[in-house]
Amino acid sequence: LGGNATWREGRYDSNKDGRLDSALPNNRIANPFRGTLWGAYRFDNGVAVRVEGVGFSGRNAPINIAGTIYPIKAGFTMNASVAAPVYGGQAFLSVNNLFDTLYENPTSTSVRNLTTYAWGRTVTAGWRRSF
């Protein structure tokens, strides 16, 4: 079991008077809080499973350029994966956005200043071998 959390925020001097008087715009800090909780287990036969939840906050900081605000919405998604030893390599299957949640891509939305949605459920399957 594990988890992590991050928080970041910032201000800048918008009118060059030597005082930090404005929040950094959303295209610099899209979501100040982000956290991940996960659980992973490896069985005796080498099969490994992992489930994780990823959540992030929204942000509604005004930009001191005509008071413009491009809000970012909060979001949450679940991911799962399984991997197993097969034929001297490793077979794997992962599902990102397990419940096909509709949420904004915070980075893309903040840079484009319009709502851009993240990918829906994505499934990845494969086999790899290192030599």
PDB file of N, CA, C and O in Angstrom, residues 7-12 22-33 56-63 68-75 104 106 109-110:
ATOM      1  N   TRP A   7       1.513  19.450  -3.402  1.00  0.00           N
ATOM      2  CA  TRP A   7       0.828  20.739  -3.406  1.00  0.00           C
ATOM      3  C   TRP A   7       1.814  21.774  -3.928  1.00  0.00           C
ATOM      4  O   TRP A   7       2.982  21.797  -3.526  1.00  0.00           O
ATOM      5  N   ARG A   8       1.361  22.603  -4.836  1.00  0.00           N
ATOM      6  CA  ARG A   8       2.208  23.673  -5.344  1.00  0.00           C
ATOM      7  C   ARG A   8       1.342  24.893  -5.642  1.00  0.00           C
ATOM      8  O   ARG A   8       0.201  24.784  -6.079  1.00  0.00           O
ATOM      9  N   GLU A   9       1.888  26.025  -5.380  1.00  0.00           N
ATOM     10  CA  GLU A   9       1.188  27.294  -5.608  1.00  0.00           C
ATOM     11  C   GLU A   9       2.257  28.354  -5.820  1.00  0.00           C
ATOM     12  O   GLU A   9       3.411  28.156  -5.444  1.00  0.00           O
ATOM     13  N   GLY A  10       1.901  29.446  -6.449  1.00  0.00           N
ATOM     14  CA  GLY A  10       2.903  30.478  -6.690  1.00  0.00           C
ATOM     15  C   GLY A  10       2.275  31.827  -6.995  1.00  0.00           C
ATOM     16  O   GLY A  10       1.110  31.913  -7.368  1.00  0.00           O
ATOM     17  N   ARG A  11       3.061  32.856  -6.800  1.00  0.00           N
ATOM     18  CA  ARG A  11       2.613  34.228  -7.059  1.00  0.00           C
ATOM     19  C   ARG A  11       3.698  34.933  -7.867  1.00  0.00           C
ATOM     20  O   ARG A  11       4.846  34.506  -7.886  1.00  0.00           O
ATOM     21  N   TYR A  12       3.305  36.019  -8.518  1.00  0.00           N
ATOM     22  CA  TYR A  12       4.284  36.803  -9.258  1.00  0.00           C
ATOM     23  C   TYR A  12       3.941  38.286  -9.195  1.00  0.00           C
ATOM     24  O   TYR A  12       2.847  38.672  -8.777  1.00  0.00           O
ATOM     25  N   SER A  22      -0.090  38.778  -7.535  1.00  0.00           N
ATOM     26  CA  SER A  22      -1.036  38.021  -8.334  1.00  0.00           C
ATOM     27  C   SER A  22      -0.674  36.537  -8.321  1.00  0.00           C
ATOM     28  O   SER A  22       0.504  36.179  -8.303  1.00  0.00           O
ATOM     29  N   ALA A  23      -1.698  35.708  -8.323  1.00  0.00           N
ATOM     30  CA  ALA A  23      -1.461  34.257  -8.408  1.00  0.00           C
ATOM     31  C   ALA A  23      -0.932  33.924  -9.789  1.00  0.00           C
ATOM     32  O   ALA A  23      -1.305  34.559 -10.782  1.00  0.00           O
ATOM     33  N   LEU A  24      -0.026  32.943  -9.851  1.00  0.00           N
ATOM     34  CA  LEU A  24       0.403  32.464 -11.163  1.00  0.00           C
ATOM     35  C   LEU A  24      -0.826  31.957 -11.903  1.00  0.00           C
ATOM     36  O   LEU A  24      -1.715  31.356 -11.302  1.00  0.00           O
ATOM     37  N   PRO A  25      -0.902  32.189 -13.197  1.00  0.00           N
ATOM     38  CA  PRO A  25      -2.092  31.772 -13.939  1.00  0.00           C
ATOM     39  C   PRO A  25      -2.206  30.251 -14.029  1.00  0.00           C
ATOM     40  O   PRO A  25      -1.239  29.521 -13.797  1.00  0.00           O
ATOM     41  N   ASN A  26      -3.390  29.795 -14.389  1.00  0.00           N
ATOM     42  CA  ASN A  26      -3.648  28.356 -14.487  1.00  0.00           C
ATOM     43  C   ASN A  26      -2.769  27.671 -15.524  1.00  0.00           C
ATOM     44  O   ASN A  26      -2.556  26.470 -15.444  1.00  0.00           O
ATOM     45  N   ASN A  27      -2.260  28.397 -16.511  1.00  0.00           N
ATOM     46  CA  ASN A  27      -1.377  27.738 -17.472  1.00  0.00           C
ATOM     47  C   ASN A  27       0.019  27.505 -16.902  1.00  0.00           C
ATOM     48  O   ASN A  27       0.854  26.893 -17.530  1.00  0.00           O
ATOM     49  N   ARG A  28       0.282  27.984 -15.689  1.00  0.00           N
ATOM     50  CA  ARG A  28       1.526  27.697 -14.977  1.00  0.00           C
ATOM     51  C   ARG A  28       1.317  26.660 -13.873  1.00  0.00           C
ATOM     52  O   ARG A  28       2.190  25.845 -13.611  1.00  0.00           O
ATOM     53  N   ILE A  29       0.188  26.733 -13.200  1.00  0.00           N
ATOM     54  CA  ILE A  29      -0.164  25.766 -12.156  1.00  0.00           C
ATOM     55  C   ILE A  29      -1.619  25.375 -12.406  1.00  0.00           C
ATOM     56  O   ILE A  29      -2.537  26.099 -12.028  1.00  0.00           O
ATOM     57  N   ALA A  30      -1.828  24.266 -13.066  1.00  0.00           N
ATOM     58  CA  ALA A  30      -3.186  23.858 -13.431  1.00  0.00           C
ATOM     59  C   ALA A  30      -3.960  23.302 -12.240  1.00  0.00           C
ATOM     60  O   ALA A  30      -5.134  23.596 -12.060  1.00  0.00           O
ATOM     61  N   ASN A  31      -3.329  22.468 -11.448  1.00  0.00           N
ATOM     62  CA  ASN A  31      -3.992  21.896 -10.282  1.00  0.00           C
ATOM     63  C   ASN A  31      -2.999  21.854  -9.122  1.00  0.00           C
ATOM     64  O   ASN A  31      -2.069  21.083  -9.122  1.00  0.00           O
ATOM     65  N   PRO A  32      -3.228  22.690  -8.100  1.00  0.00           N
ATOM     66  CA  PRO A  32      -2.271  22.787  -7.003  1.00  0.00           C
ATOM     67  C   PRO A  32      -2.128  21.515  -6.165  1.00  0.00           C
ATOM     68  O   PRO A  32      -1.060  21.227  -5.660  1.00  0.00           O
ATOM     69  N   PHE A  33      -3.181  20.738  -6.022  1.00  0.00           N
ATOM     70  CA  PHE A  33      -3.103  19.516  -5.219  1.00  0.00           C
ATOM     71  C   PHE A  33      -3.317  18.302  -6.106  1.00  0.00           C
ATOM     72  O   PHE A  33      -4.220  18.284  -6.949  1.00  0.00           O
ATOM     73  N   PHE A  56      -7.057  14.991  -8.327  1.00  0.00           N
ATOM     74  CA  PHE A  56      -6.422  16.302  -8.381  1.00  0.00           C
ATOM     75  C   PHE A  56      -7.459  17.389  -8.194  1.00  0.00           C
ATOM     76  O   PHE A  56      -8.635  17.215  -8.532  1.00  0.00           O
ATOM     77  N   SER A  57      -7.012  18.497  -7.646  1.00  0.00           N
ATOM     78  CA  SER A  57      -7.911  19.612  -7.359  1.00  0.00           C
ATOM     79  C   SER A  57      -8.123  20.463  -8.603  1.00  0.00           C
ATOM     80  O   SER A  57      -7.371  20.382  -9.569  1.00  0.00           O
ATOM     81  N   GLY A  58      -9.129  21.284  -8.532  1.00  0.00           N
ATOM     82  CA  GLY A  58      -9.345  22.280  -9.563  1.00  0.00           C
ATOM     83  C   GLY A  58      -8.631  23.562  -9.173  1.00  0.00           C
ATOM     84  O   GLY A  58      -7.981  23.649  -8.131  1.00  0.00           O
ATOM     85  N   ARG A  59      -8.739  24.572 -10.010  1.00  0.00           N
ATOM     86  CA  ARG A  59      -8.131  25.866  -9.702  1.00  0.00           C
ATOM     87  C   ARG A  59      -8.912  26.943 -10.424  1.00  0.00           C
ATOM     88  O   ARG A  59      -9.339  26.753 -11.554  1.00  0.00           O
ATOM     89  N   ASN A  60      -9.084  28.051  -9.750  1.00  0.00           N
ATOM     90  CA  ASN A  60      -9.884  29.138 -10.273  1.00  0.00           C
ATOM     91  C   ASN A  60      -9.172  30.466 -10.035  1.00  0.00           C
ATOM     92  O   ASN A  60      -9.779  31.431  -9.612  1.00  0.00           O
ATOM     93  N   ALA A  61      -7.866  30.504 -10.289  1.00  0.00           N
ATOM     94  CA  ALA A  61      -7.065  31.692  -9.991  1.00  0.00           C
ATOM     95  C   ALA A  61      -7.231  32.738 -11.084  1.00  0.00           C
ATOM     96  O   ALA A  61      -7.079  32.447 -12.263  1.00  0.00           O
ATOM     97  N   PRO A  62      -7.533  33.984 -10.680  1.00  0.00           N
ATOM     98  CA  PRO A  62      -7.630  35.044 -11.686  1.00  0.00           C
ATOM     99  C   PRO A  62      -6.249  35.450 -12.191  1.00  0.00           C
ATOM    100  O   PRO A  62      -5.272  35.407 -11.460  1.00  0.00           O
ATOM    101  N   ILE A  63      -6.189  35.806 -13.437  1.00  0.00           N
ATOM    102  CA  ILE A  63      -4.972  36.337 -14.026  1.00  0.00           C
ATOM    103  C   ILE A  63      -5.135  37.850 -14.004  1.00  0.00           C
ATOM    104  O   ILE A  63      -6.184  38.361 -14.360  1.00  0.00           O
ATOM    105  N   THR A  68      -9.053  38.058 -16.088  1.00  0.00           N
ATOM    106  CA  THR A  68      -9.480  36.842 -16.791  1.00  0.00           C
ATOM    107  C   THR A  68      -9.319  35.617 -15.906  1.00  0.00           C
ATOM    108  O   THR A  68      -8.316  35.472 -15.207  1.00  0.00           O
ATOM    109  N   ILE A  69     -10.313  34.725 -15.936  1.00  0.00           N
ATOM    110  CA  ILE A  69     -10.238  33.466 -15.204  1.00  0.00           C
ATOM    111  C   ILE A  69     -10.592  32.331 -16.154  1.00  0.00           C
ATOM    112  O   ILE A  69     -11.619  32.356 -16.809  1.00  0.00           O
ATOM    113  N   TYR A  70      -9.701  31.368 -16.258  1.00  0.00           N
ATOM    114  CA  TYR A  70      -9.970  30.146 -17.006  1.00  0.00           C
ATOM    115  C   TYR A  70      -9.982  29.015 -15.993  1.00  0.00           C
ATOM    116  O   TYR A  70      -8.934  28.498 -15.628  1.00  0.00           O
ATOM    117  N   PRO A  71     -11.150  28.640 -15.464  1.00  0.00           N
ATOM    118  CA  PRO A  71     -11.198  27.660 -14.376  1.00  0.00           C
ATOM    119  C   PRO A  71     -10.831  26.252 -14.833  1.00  0.00           C
ATOM    120  O   PRO A  71     -11.096  25.863 -15.958  1.00  0.00           O
ATOM    121  N   ILE A  72     -10.222  25.525 -13.912  1.00  0.00           N
ATOM    122  CA  ILE A  72      -9.876  24.124 -14.108  1.00  0.00           C
ATOM    123  C   ILE A  72     -10.704  23.325 -13.108  1.00  0.00           C
ATOM    124  O   ILE A  72     -10.734  23.656 -11.923  1.00  0.00           O
ATOM    125  N   LYS A  73     -11.360  22.261 -13.557  1.00  0.00           N
ATOM    126  CA  LYS A  73     -12.190  21.443 -12.668  1.00  0.00           C
ATOM    127  C   LYS A  73     -11.374  20.316 -12.047  1.00  0.00           C
ATOM    128  O   LYS A  73     -10.425  19.812 -12.649  1.00  0.00           O
ATOM    129  N   ALA A  74     -11.778  19.910 -10.849  1.00  0.00           N
ATOM    130  CA  ALA A  74     -11.137  18.785 -10.157  1.00  0.00           C
ATOM    131  C   ALA A  74     -11.515  17.476 -10.850  1.00  0.00           C
ATOM    132  O   ALA A  74     -12.500  17.408 -11.598  1.00  0.00           O
ATOM    133  N   GLY A  75     -10.729  16.424 -10.593  1.00  0.00           N
ATOM    134  CA  GLY A  75     -11.018  15.130 -11.206  1.00  0.00           C
ATOM    135  C   GLY A  75     -10.468  13.980 -10.388  1.00  0.00           C
ATOM    136  O   GLY A  75      -9.643  14.157  -9.493  1.00  0.00           O
ATOM    137  N   GLU A 104     -11.607  16.715 -17.133  1.00  0.00           N
ATOM    138  CA  GLU A 104     -10.749  17.595 -17.917  1.00  0.00           C
ATOM    139  C   GLU A 104      -9.290  17.202 -17.771  1.00  0.00           C
ATOM    140  O   GLU A 104      -8.853  16.843 -16.690  1.00  0.00           O
ATOM    141  N   PRO A 106      -6.119  18.644 -17.045  1.00  0.00           N
ATOM    142  CA  PRO A 106      -5.781  19.944 -16.479  1.00  0.00           C
ATOM    143  C   PRO A 106      -4.704  20.692 -17.247  1.00  0.00           C
ATOM    144  O   PRO A 106      -4.797  21.901 -17.443  1.00  0.00           O
ATOM    145  N   THR A 109      -6.206  21.805 -20.773  1.00  0.00           N
ATOM    146  CA  THR A 109      -7.230  22.833 -20.580  1.00  0.00           C
ATOM    147  C   THR A 109      -6.596  24.163 -20.205  1.00  0.00           C
ATOM    148  O   THR A 109      -6.975  25.213 -20.720  1.00  0.00           O
ATOM    149  N   SER A 110      -5.601  24.131 -19.326  1.00  0.00           N
ATOM    150  CA  SER A 110      -4.996  25.382 -18.877  1.00  0.00           C
ATOM    151  C   SER A 110      -4.178  26.057 -19.970  1.00  0.00           C
ATOM    152  O   SER A 110      -4.156  27.278 -20.073  1.00  0.00           O
TER     153      SER A 110
END
